[in-house]
């Protein structure tokens, strides 16, 4: 699996539609300070479902939309799509090529797509679990992040190792199963409460029914 292309339109400094094409190998992006190199990495992080705006160096999610310059009007939406070669089927989906896209409008309305079909953020997260590619993955290491990893808390570093070891999806499934179990336990407590209330009423009702039978 490898990244084939990134398409951006209206995302941060990229007002126009731009297609970055990559080939199997190493690609370097060079340019002067402030020309938008980190914005390319932000675009990938964003399309993979990043919700923490600080990770994208903004104040609100709408800040990812091209805000205009002296000579250009702001854009109404931001769109990013990444296409991955999946001929080795590392992603558990029946396609040799997978395109994941995200769009956000100024109104705040947003959508995610996998190969052109609308999907939930959850579907994107699940697609990339344990591949190292997700927004929590180790495939996007931003400026200063190596330092953060080395000097970070052991629990934070543990997350990276879990992802590399391929056990994140099992941990998530365990957490979901535990939550369901907890909800069911609560339901059982409620059912038992109702049952004991009803049991209290059985005696008086039986007596009442006997009295009514006698008087009839
Ligand atoms: P450096 O080499 O200094 O790290 P860089 O090439 O990585 O720089 P970025 O940080 O990717 O540059 O890009 C910063 C530029 O993106 C700034 O000029 C900023 O004005 C522009 N920019 C960020 N968000 C938006 C936006 N929403 N609309 C327009 N331009 C934006």
PDB file of C-alpha atoms and ligand atoms in Angstrom:
ATOM      1  CA  UNK A   1       0.000   0.000   0.000  1.00  0.00           C
ATOM      2  CA  UNK A   2       1.275   3.463  -0.784  1.00  0.00           C
ATOM      3  CA  UNK A   3      -0.020   6.990  -1.154  1.00  0.00           C
ATOM      4  CA  UNK A   4      -0.731   7.666  -4.842  1.00  0.00           C
ATOM      5  CA  UNK A   5      -2.121  11.174  -4.699  1.00  0.00           C
ATOM      6  CA  UNK A   6      -3.470  14.024  -2.612  1.00  0.00           C
ATOM      7  CA  UNK A   7      -6.076  16.342  -4.062  1.00  0.00           C
ATOM      8  CA  UNK A   8      -6.739  19.617  -2.279  1.00  0.00           C
ATOM      9  CA  UNK A   9      -9.126  22.433  -3.033  1.00  0.00           C
ATOM     10  CA  UNK A  10      -9.874  25.405  -0.823  1.00  0.00           C
ATOM     11  CA  UNK A  11      -7.815  23.834   1.986  1.00  0.00           C
ATOM     12  CA  UNK A  12      -5.659  26.335   3.918  1.00  0.00           C
ATOM     13  CA  UNK A  13      -3.245  28.013   1.467  1.00  0.00           C
ATOM     14  CA  UNK A  14      -4.462  25.929  -1.517  1.00  0.00           C
ATOM     15  CA  UNK A  15      -7.258  28.002  -3.036  1.00  0.00           C
ATOM     16  CA  UNK A  16      -7.244  26.209  -6.389  1.00  0.00           C
ATOM     17  CA  UNK A  17      -7.675  22.524  -7.013  1.00  0.00           C
ATOM     18  CA  UNK A  18      -4.226  20.899  -6.849  1.00  0.00           C
ATOM     19  CA  UNK A  19      -3.248  17.283  -7.386  1.00  0.00           C
ATOM     20  CA  UNK A  20      -0.032  15.968  -5.842  1.00  0.00           C
ATOM     21  CA  UNK A  21       0.920  12.678  -7.464  1.00  0.00           C
ATOM     22  CA  UNK A  22       3.348  10.306  -5.766  1.00  0.00           C
ATOM     23  CA  UNK A  23       5.044   7.145  -6.957  1.00  0.00           C
ATOM     24  CA  UNK A  24       6.397   4.205  -5.054  1.00  0.00           C
ATOM     25  CA  UNK A  25       9.506   5.704  -3.448  1.00  0.00           C
ATOM     26  CA  UNK A  26      10.475   8.852  -1.606  1.00  0.00           C
ATOM     27  CA  UNK A  27       9.090  12.285  -2.469  1.00  0.00           C
ATOM     28  CA  UNK A  28      10.376  15.503  -0.977  1.00  0.00           C
ATOM     29  CA  UNK A  29       8.416  18.751  -0.985  1.00  0.00           C
ATOM     30  CA  UNK A  30      10.591  21.831  -0.786  1.00  0.00           C
ATOM     31  CA  UNK A  31       9.716  25.517  -0.652  1.00  0.00           C
ATOM     32  CA  UNK A  32      10.319  28.765   1.213  1.00  0.00           C
ATOM     33  CA  UNK A  33       9.063  29.298   4.761  1.00  0.00           C
ATOM     34  CA  UNK A  34       5.317  29.745   4.901  1.00  0.00           C
ATOM     35  CA  UNK A  35       4.753  28.411   1.388  1.00  0.00           C
ATOM     36  CA  UNK A  36       2.456  25.599   2.566  1.00  0.00           C
ATOM     37  CA  UNK A  37       4.633  22.482   3.013  1.00  0.00           C
ATOM     38  CA  UNK A  38       3.167  21.650   6.411  1.00  0.00           C
ATOM     39  CA  UNK A  39      -0.305  22.355   5.019  1.00  0.00           C
ATOM     40  CA  UNK A  40       0.138  19.279   2.805  1.00  0.00           C
ATOM     41  CA  UNK A  41       0.712  17.113   5.901  1.00  0.00           C
ATOM     42  CA  UNK A  42      -2.218  18.884   7.624  1.00  0.00           C
ATOM     43  CA  UNK A  43      -4.419  17.993   4.636  1.00  0.00           C
ATOM     44  CA  UNK A  44      -3.592  14.298   5.073  1.00  0.00           C
ATOM     45  CA  UNK A  45      -4.153  14.433   8.824  1.00  0.00           C
ATOM     46  CA  UNK A  46      -7.460  16.268   8.271  1.00  0.00           C
ATOM     47  CA  UNK A  47      -8.843  13.873   5.663  1.00  0.00           C
ATOM     48  CA  UNK A  48      -8.075  10.991   8.013  1.00  0.00           C
ATOM     49  CA  UNK A  49     -10.540  12.514  10.460  1.00  0.00           C
ATOM     50  CA  UNK A  50      -8.526  14.865  12.655  1.00  0.00           C
ATOM     51  CA  UNK A  51     -10.997  16.660  14.945  1.00  0.00           C
ATOM     52  CA  UNK A  52      -8.487  18.444  17.168  1.00  0.00           C
ATOM     53  CA  UNK A  53      -8.121  21.800  15.488  1.00  0.00           C
ATOM     54  CA  UNK A  54      -4.949  22.584  17.455  1.00  0.00           C
ATOM     55  CA  UNK A  55      -3.252  19.677  15.691  1.00  0.00           C
ATOM     56  CA  UNK A  56      -4.096  21.523  12.478  1.00  0.00           C
ATOM     57  CA  UNK A  57      -2.743  24.812  13.798  1.00  0.00           C
ATOM     58  CA  UNK A  58      -6.092  26.624  13.746  1.00  0.00           C
ATOM     59  CA  UNK A  59      -8.666  27.968  16.206  1.00  0.00           C
ATOM     60  CA  UNK A  60     -11.861  26.569  14.703  1.00  0.00           C
ATOM     61  CA  UNK A  61     -12.483  23.836  12.134  1.00  0.00           C
ATOM     62  CA  UNK A  62     -13.560  26.438   9.555  1.00  0.00           C
ATOM     63  CA  UNK A  63      -9.985  27.821   9.705  1.00  0.00           C
ATOM     64  CA  UNK A  64      -8.949  25.050   7.323  1.00  0.00           C
ATOM     65  CA  UNK A  65     -10.979  26.761   4.581  1.00  0.00           C
ATOM     66  CA  UNK A  66      -8.958  29.106   2.371  1.00  0.00           C
ATOM     67  CA  UNK A  67      -9.525  32.506   3.980  1.00  0.00           C
ATOM     68  CA  UNK A  68      -8.572  34.657   1.004  1.00  0.00           C
ATOM     69  CA  UNK A  69      -5.727  37.021   0.236  1.00  0.00           C
ATOM     70  CA  UNK A  70      -5.522  40.609  -0.968  1.00  0.00           C
ATOM     71  CA  UNK A  71      -6.131  39.412  -4.499  1.00  0.00           C
ATOM     72  CA  UNK A  72      -8.341  36.322  -3.962  1.00  0.00           C
ATOM     73  CA  UNK A  73     -11.741  35.882  -2.413  1.00  0.00           C
ATOM     74  CA  UNK A  74     -12.138  33.305   0.406  1.00  0.00           C
ATOM     75  CA  UNK A  75     -13.466  29.882  -0.593  1.00  0.00           C
ATOM     76  CA  UNK A  76     -16.792  28.505   0.593  1.00  0.00           C
ATOM     77  CA  UNK A  77     -15.501  25.009   1.325  1.00  0.00           C
ATOM     78  CA  UNK A  78     -12.365  22.936   1.817  1.00  0.00           C
ATOM     79  CA  UNK A  79     -11.950  19.562   0.144  1.00  0.00           C
ATOM     80  CA  UNK A  80      -9.180  16.982   0.478  1.00  0.00           C
ATOM     81  CA  UNK A  81      -9.001  13.507  -1.058  1.00  0.00           C
ATOM     82  CA  UNK A  82      -6.164  11.005  -0.705  1.00  0.00           C
ATOM     83  CA  UNK A  83      -5.844   7.991  -2.940  1.00  0.00           C
ATOM     84  CA  UNK A  84      -4.003   4.908  -1.739  1.00  0.00           C
ATOM     85  CA  UNK A  85      -2.839   1.975  -3.779  1.00  0.00           C
ATOM     86  CA  UNK A  86      -4.381  -1.021  -2.046  1.00  0.00           C
ATOM     87  CA  UNK A  87      -3.382  -3.778  -4.464  1.00  0.00           C
ATOM     88  CA  UNK A  88      -1.803  -5.678  -1.537  1.00  0.00           C
ATOM     89  CA  UNK A  89      -5.170  -5.383   0.296  1.00  0.00           C
ATOM     90  CA  UNK A  90      -3.629  -4.127   3.491  1.00  0.00           C
ATOM     91  CA  UNK A  91      -6.790  -2.087   3.913  1.00  0.00           C
ATOM     92  CA  UNK A  92      -9.702  -4.421   4.576  1.00  0.00           C
ATOM     93  CA  UNK A  93     -11.778  -3.266   1.621  1.00  0.00           C
ATOM     94  CA  UNK A  94     -12.436  -4.944  -1.731  1.00  0.00           C
ATOM     95  CA  UNK A  95     -10.781  -2.301  -3.880  1.00  0.00           C
ATOM     96  CA  UNK A  96      -7.287  -2.065  -5.350  1.00  0.00           C
ATOM     97  CA  UNK A  97      -7.441   1.682  -5.014  1.00  0.00           C
ATOM     98  CA  UNK A  98      -9.032   3.547  -2.126  1.00  0.00           C
ATOM     99  CA  UNK A  99      -9.926   7.237  -2.121  1.00  0.00           C
ATOM    100  CA  UNK A 100     -10.831   8.830   1.177  1.00  0.00           C
ATOM    101  CA  UNK A 101     -12.258  12.343   1.019  1.00  0.00           C
ATOM    102  CA  UNK A 102     -13.520  14.986   3.413  1.00  0.00           C
ATOM    103  CA  UNK A 103     -15.293  18.264   2.730  1.00  0.00           C
ATOM    104  CA  UNK A 104     -16.331  21.071   5.060  1.00  0.00           C
ATOM    105  CA  UNK A 105     -18.454  24.133   4.309  1.00  0.00           C
ATOM    106  CA  UNK A 106     -18.365  27.481   6.105  1.00  0.00           C
ATOM    107  CA  UNK A 107     -21.754  26.619   7.625  1.00  0.00           C
ATOM    108  CA  UNK A 108     -19.958  23.814   9.496  1.00  0.00           C
ATOM    109  CA  UNK A 109     -21.678  21.110   7.439  1.00  0.00           C
ATOM    110  CA  UNK A 110     -19.216  18.375   6.521  1.00  0.00           C
ATOM    111  CA  UNK A 111     -18.986  14.971   4.925  1.00  0.00           C
ATOM    112  CA  UNK A 112     -16.642  12.015   4.562  1.00  0.00           C
ATOM    113  CA  UNK A 113     -16.463   9.739   1.533  1.00  0.00           C
ATOM    114  CA  UNK A 114     -14.815   6.412   0.796  1.00  0.00           C
ATOM    115  CA  UNK A 115     -14.492   5.760  -2.956  1.00  0.00           C
ATOM    116  CA  UNK A 116     -17.181   8.368  -3.590  1.00  0.00           C
ATOM    117  CA  UNK A 117     -19.758   6.977  -1.154  1.00  0.00           C
ATOM    118  CA  UNK A 118     -20.729   9.003   1.900  1.00  0.00           C
ATOM    119  CA  UNK A 119     -19.595   7.380   5.136  1.00  0.00           C
ATOM    120  CA  UNK A 120     -19.133   8.106   8.826  1.00  0.00           C
ATOM    121  CA  UNK A 121     -15.937   9.194  10.512  1.00  0.00           C
ATOM    122  CA  UNK A 122     -16.114   5.864  12.355  1.00  0.00           C
ATOM    123  CA  UNK A 123     -15.815   4.007   9.009  1.00  0.00           C
ATOM    124  CA  UNK A 124     -12.656   5.932   8.158  1.00  0.00           C
ATOM    125  CA  UNK A 125     -11.167   5.282  11.597  1.00  0.00           C
ATOM    126  CA  UNK A 126     -11.921   1.574  11.308  1.00  0.00           C
ATOM    127  CA  UNK A 127     -10.477   1.366   7.803  1.00  0.00           C
ATOM    128  CA  UNK A 128      -7.101   2.573   9.065  1.00  0.00           C
ATOM    129  CA  UNK A 129      -6.878   0.855  12.468  1.00  0.00           C
ATOM    130  CA  UNK A 130      -3.487  -0.790  12.962  1.00  0.00           C
ATOM    131  CA  UNK A 131      -2.084   0.402   9.658  1.00  0.00           C
ATOM    132  CA  UNK A 132      -0.124   3.260  11.220  1.00  0.00           C
ATOM    133  CA  UNK A 133      -1.909   5.606   8.815  1.00  0.00           C
ATOM    134  CA  UNK A 134      -4.831   6.888  10.897  1.00  0.00           C
ATOM    135  CA  UNK A 135      -4.737  10.339  12.433  1.00  0.00           C
ATOM    136  CA  UNK A 136      -3.265   8.750  15.588  1.00  0.00           C
ATOM    137  CA  UNK A 137      -0.800   6.784  13.497  1.00  0.00           C
ATOM    138  CA  UNK A 138       2.929   7.217  13.258  1.00  0.00           C
ATOM    139  CA  UNK A 139       2.964   7.853   9.531  1.00  0.00           C
ATOM    140  CA  UNK A 140       2.511  11.604   9.940  1.00  0.00           C
ATOM    141  CA  UNK A 141       5.153  13.075  12.210  1.00  0.00           C
ATOM    142  CA  UNK A 142       4.856  16.850  12.329  1.00  0.00           C
ATOM    143  CA  UNK A 143       7.428  19.452  13.325  1.00  0.00           C
ATOM    144  CA  UNK A 144       8.472  19.038  16.963  1.00  0.00           C
ATOM    145  CA  UNK A 145       6.570  15.785  17.286  1.00  0.00           C
ATOM    146  CA  UNK A 146       9.636  13.560  17.613  1.00  0.00           C
ATOM    147  CA  UNK A 147      10.638  15.524  20.704  1.00  0.00           C
ATOM    148  CA  UNK A 148       7.105  15.170  22.019  1.00  0.00           C
ATOM    149  CA  UNK A 149       7.185  11.401  21.500  1.00  0.00           C
ATOM    150  CA  UNK A 150      10.571  10.999  23.171  1.00  0.00           C
ATOM    151  CA  UNK A 151       9.759  13.187  26.141  1.00  0.00           C
ATOM    152  CA  UNK A 152       6.068  12.244  26.321  1.00  0.00           C
ATOM    153  CA  UNK A 153       4.272  10.217  28.964  1.00  0.00           C
ATOM    154  CA  UNK A 154       4.749   6.432  28.759  1.00  0.00           C
ATOM    155  CA  UNK A 155       0.969   6.004  28.155  1.00  0.00           C
ATOM    156  CA  UNK A 156       1.175   8.236  25.079  1.00  0.00           C
ATOM    157  CA  UNK A 157       4.142   6.317  23.732  1.00  0.00           C
ATOM    158  CA  UNK A 158       2.296   3.072  24.456  1.00  0.00           C
ATOM    159  CA  UNK A 159      -0.421   4.168  21.970  1.00  0.00           C
ATOM    160  CA  UNK A 160       2.168   4.311  19.197  1.00  0.00           C
ATOM    161  CA  UNK A 161       3.509   0.864  20.040  1.00  0.00           C
ATOM    162  CA  UNK A 162      -0.031  -0.556  20.192  1.00  0.00           C
ATOM    163  CA  UNK A 163      -0.731   0.838  16.743  1.00  0.00           C
ATOM    164  CA  UNK A 164       2.503  -0.632  15.378  1.00  0.00           C
ATOM    165  CA  UNK A 165       1.760  -3.985  17.028  1.00  0.00           C
ATOM    166  CA  UNK A 166      -1.671  -4.043  15.376  1.00  0.00           C
ATOM    167  CA  UNK A 167      -3.730  -4.390  18.554  1.00  0.00           C
ATOM    168  CA  UNK A 168      -5.622  -1.093  18.516  1.00  0.00           C
ATOM    169  CA  UNK A 169      -8.707  -2.536  16.831  1.00  0.00           C
ATOM    170  CA  UNK A 170      -8.946  -5.271  19.458  1.00  0.00           C
ATOM    171  CA  UNK A 171      -8.619  -2.719  22.249  1.00  0.00           C
ATOM    172  CA  UNK A 172     -11.387  -0.586  20.694  1.00  0.00           C
ATOM    173  CA  UNK A 173     -13.640  -3.649  20.289  1.00  0.00           C
ATOM    174  CA  UNK A 174     -12.969  -4.595  23.917  1.00  0.00           C
ATOM    175  CA  UNK A 175     -13.895  -1.077  25.072  1.00  0.00           C
ATOM    176  CA  UNK A 176     -17.144  -1.174  23.040  1.00  0.00           C
ATOM    177  CA  UNK A 177     -18.029  -4.637  24.407  1.00  0.00           C
ATOM    178  CA  UNK A 178     -17.315  -3.481  27.980  1.00  0.00           C
ATOM    179  CA  UNK A 179     -19.532  -0.421  27.490  1.00  0.00           C
ATOM    180  CA  UNK A 180     -22.372  -2.638  26.196  1.00  0.00           C
ATOM    181  CA  UNK A 181     -21.925  -4.971  29.172  1.00  0.00           C
ATOM    182  CA  UNK A 182     -22.083  -2.017  31.570  1.00  0.00           C
ATOM    183  CA  UNK A 183     -25.272  -0.718  29.860  1.00  0.00           C
ATOM    184  CA  UNK A 184     -26.862  -4.168  30.125  1.00  0.00           C
ATOM    185  CA  UNK A 185     -25.945  -4.364  33.837  1.00  0.00           C
ATOM    186  CA  UNK A 186     -27.721  -1.034  34.366  1.00  0.00           C
ATOM    187  CA  UNK A 187     -30.767  -2.347  32.470  1.00  0.00           C
ATOM    188  CA  UNK A 188     -30.805  -5.434  34.691  1.00  0.00           C
ATOM    189  CA  UNK A 189     -30.733  -3.259  37.827  1.00  0.00           C
ATOM    190  CA  UNK A 190     -33.720  -1.290  36.479  1.00  0.00           C
ATOM    191  CA  UNK A 191     -35.646  -4.468  35.593  1.00  0.00           C
ATOM    192  CA  UNK A 192     -34.990  -5.874  39.092  1.00  0.00           C
ATOM    193  CA  UNK A 193     -36.253  -2.628  40.651  1.00  0.00           C
ATOM    194  CA  UNK A 194     -39.477  -2.816  38.632  1.00  0.00           C
ATOM    195  CA  UNK A 195     -39.856  -6.509  39.484  1.00  0.00           C
ATOM    196  CA  UNK A 196     -39.514  -5.926  43.222  1.00  0.00           C
ATOM    197  CA  UNK A 197     -42.039  -3.055  43.012  1.00  0.00           C
ATOM    198  CA  UNK A 198     -44.506  -5.336  41.222  1.00  0.00           C
ATOM    199  CA  UNK A 199     -43.871  -8.186  43.686  1.00  0.00           C
ATOM    200  CA  UNK A 200     -44.838  -5.856  46.540  1.00  0.00           C
ATOM    201  CA  UNK A 201     -48.203  -5.329  44.853  1.00  0.00           C
ATOM    202  CA  UNK A 202     -48.989  -9.043  44.393  1.00  0.00           C
ATOM    203  CA  UNK A 203     -50.069  -9.697  48.068  1.00  0.00           C
ATOM    204  CA  UNK A 204     -52.468  -6.736  48.408  1.00  0.00           C
ATOM    205  CA  UNK A 205     -53.913  -7.394  44.938  1.00  0.00           C
ATOM    206  CA  UNK A 206     -54.489 -11.091  45.725  1.00  0.00           C
ATOM    207  CA  UNK A 207     -56.296 -10.104  48.936  1.00  0.00           C
ATOM    208  CA  UNK A 208     -58.365  -7.521  47.085  1.00  0.00           C
ATOM    209  CA  UNK A 209     -59.324 -10.063  44.447  1.00  0.00           C
ATOM    210  CA  UNK A 210     -60.402 -12.596  47.157  1.00  0.00           C
ATOM    211  CA  UNK A 211     -62.565  -9.973  48.913  1.00  0.00           C
ATOM    212  CA  UNK A 212     -64.197  -9.019  45.624  1.00  0.00           C
ATOM    213  CA  UNK A 213     -64.928 -12.673  44.789  1.00  0.00           C
ATOM    214  CA  UNK A 214     -66.592 -13.171  48.219  1.00  0.00           C
ATOM    215  CA  UNK A 215     -68.782 -10.078  47.916  1.00  0.00           C
ATOM    216  CA  UNK A 216     -69.917 -11.163  44.400  1.00  0.00           C
TER     217      UNK A 216
HETATM  218  P1  LIG B   1       7.765  26.461   7.315  1.00  0.00           P
HETATM  219  O1  LIG B   1       8.834  26.051   6.355  1.00  0.00           O
HETATM  220  O2  LIG B   1       8.026  27.793   7.936  1.00  0.00           O
HETATM  221  O3  LIG B   1       7.373  25.418   8.317  1.00  0.00           O
HETATM  222  P2  LIG B   1       5.575  25.791   5.539  1.00  0.00           P
HETATM  223  O4  LIG B   1       6.030  25.776   4.119  1.00  0.00           O
HETATM  224  O5  LIG B   1       5.418  24.478   6.221  1.00  0.00           O
HETATM  225  O6  LIG B   1       6.441  26.770   6.403  1.00  0.00           O
HETATM  226  P3  LIG B   1       2.838  26.167   6.218  1.00  0.00           P
HETATM  227  O7  LIG B   1       2.954  26.322   7.682  1.00  0.00           O
HETATM  228  O8  LIG B   1       2.376  24.891   5.661  1.00  0.00           O
HETATM  229  O9  LIG B   1       4.202  26.598   5.542  1.00  0.00           O
HETATM  230  O10 LIG B   1       1.864  27.294   5.598  1.00  0.00           O
HETATM  231  C1  LIG B   1       1.636  28.477   6.233  1.00  0.00           C
HETATM  232  C2  LIG B   1       0.902  29.380   5.250  1.00  0.00           C
HETATM  233  O11 LIG B   1      -0.416  28.892   5.051  1.00  0.00           O
HETATM  234  C3  LIG B   1       0.802  30.769   5.797  1.00  0.00           C
HETATM  235  O12 LIG B   1       1.230  31.672   4.779  1.00  0.00           O
HETATM  236  C4  LIG B   1      -0.667  30.953   6.081  1.00  0.00           C
HETATM  237  O13 LIG B   1      -1.097  32.261   5.816  1.00  0.00           O
HETATM  238  C5  LIG B   1      -1.296  29.995   5.075  1.00  0.00           C
HETATM  239  N1  LIG B   1      -2.606  29.570   5.529  1.00  0.00           N
HETATM  240  C6  LIG B   1      -2.921  28.775   6.585  1.00  0.00           C
HETATM  241  N2  LIG B   1      -4.272  28.633   6.709  1.00  0.00           N
HETATM  242  C7  LIG B   1      -4.807  29.350   5.706  1.00  0.00           C
HETATM  243  C8  LIG B   1      -6.151  29.625   5.292  1.00  0.00           C
HETATM  244  N3  LIG B   1      -7.201  29.112   5.923  1.00  0.00           N
HETATM  245  N4  LIG B   1      -6.328  30.423   4.211  1.00  0.00           N
HETATM  246  C9  LIG B   1      -5.267  30.938   3.558  1.00  0.00           C
HETATM  247  N5  LIG B   1      -3.997  30.723   3.869  1.00  0.00           N
HETATM  248  C10 LIG B   1      -3.751  29.946   4.945  1.00  0.00           C
END
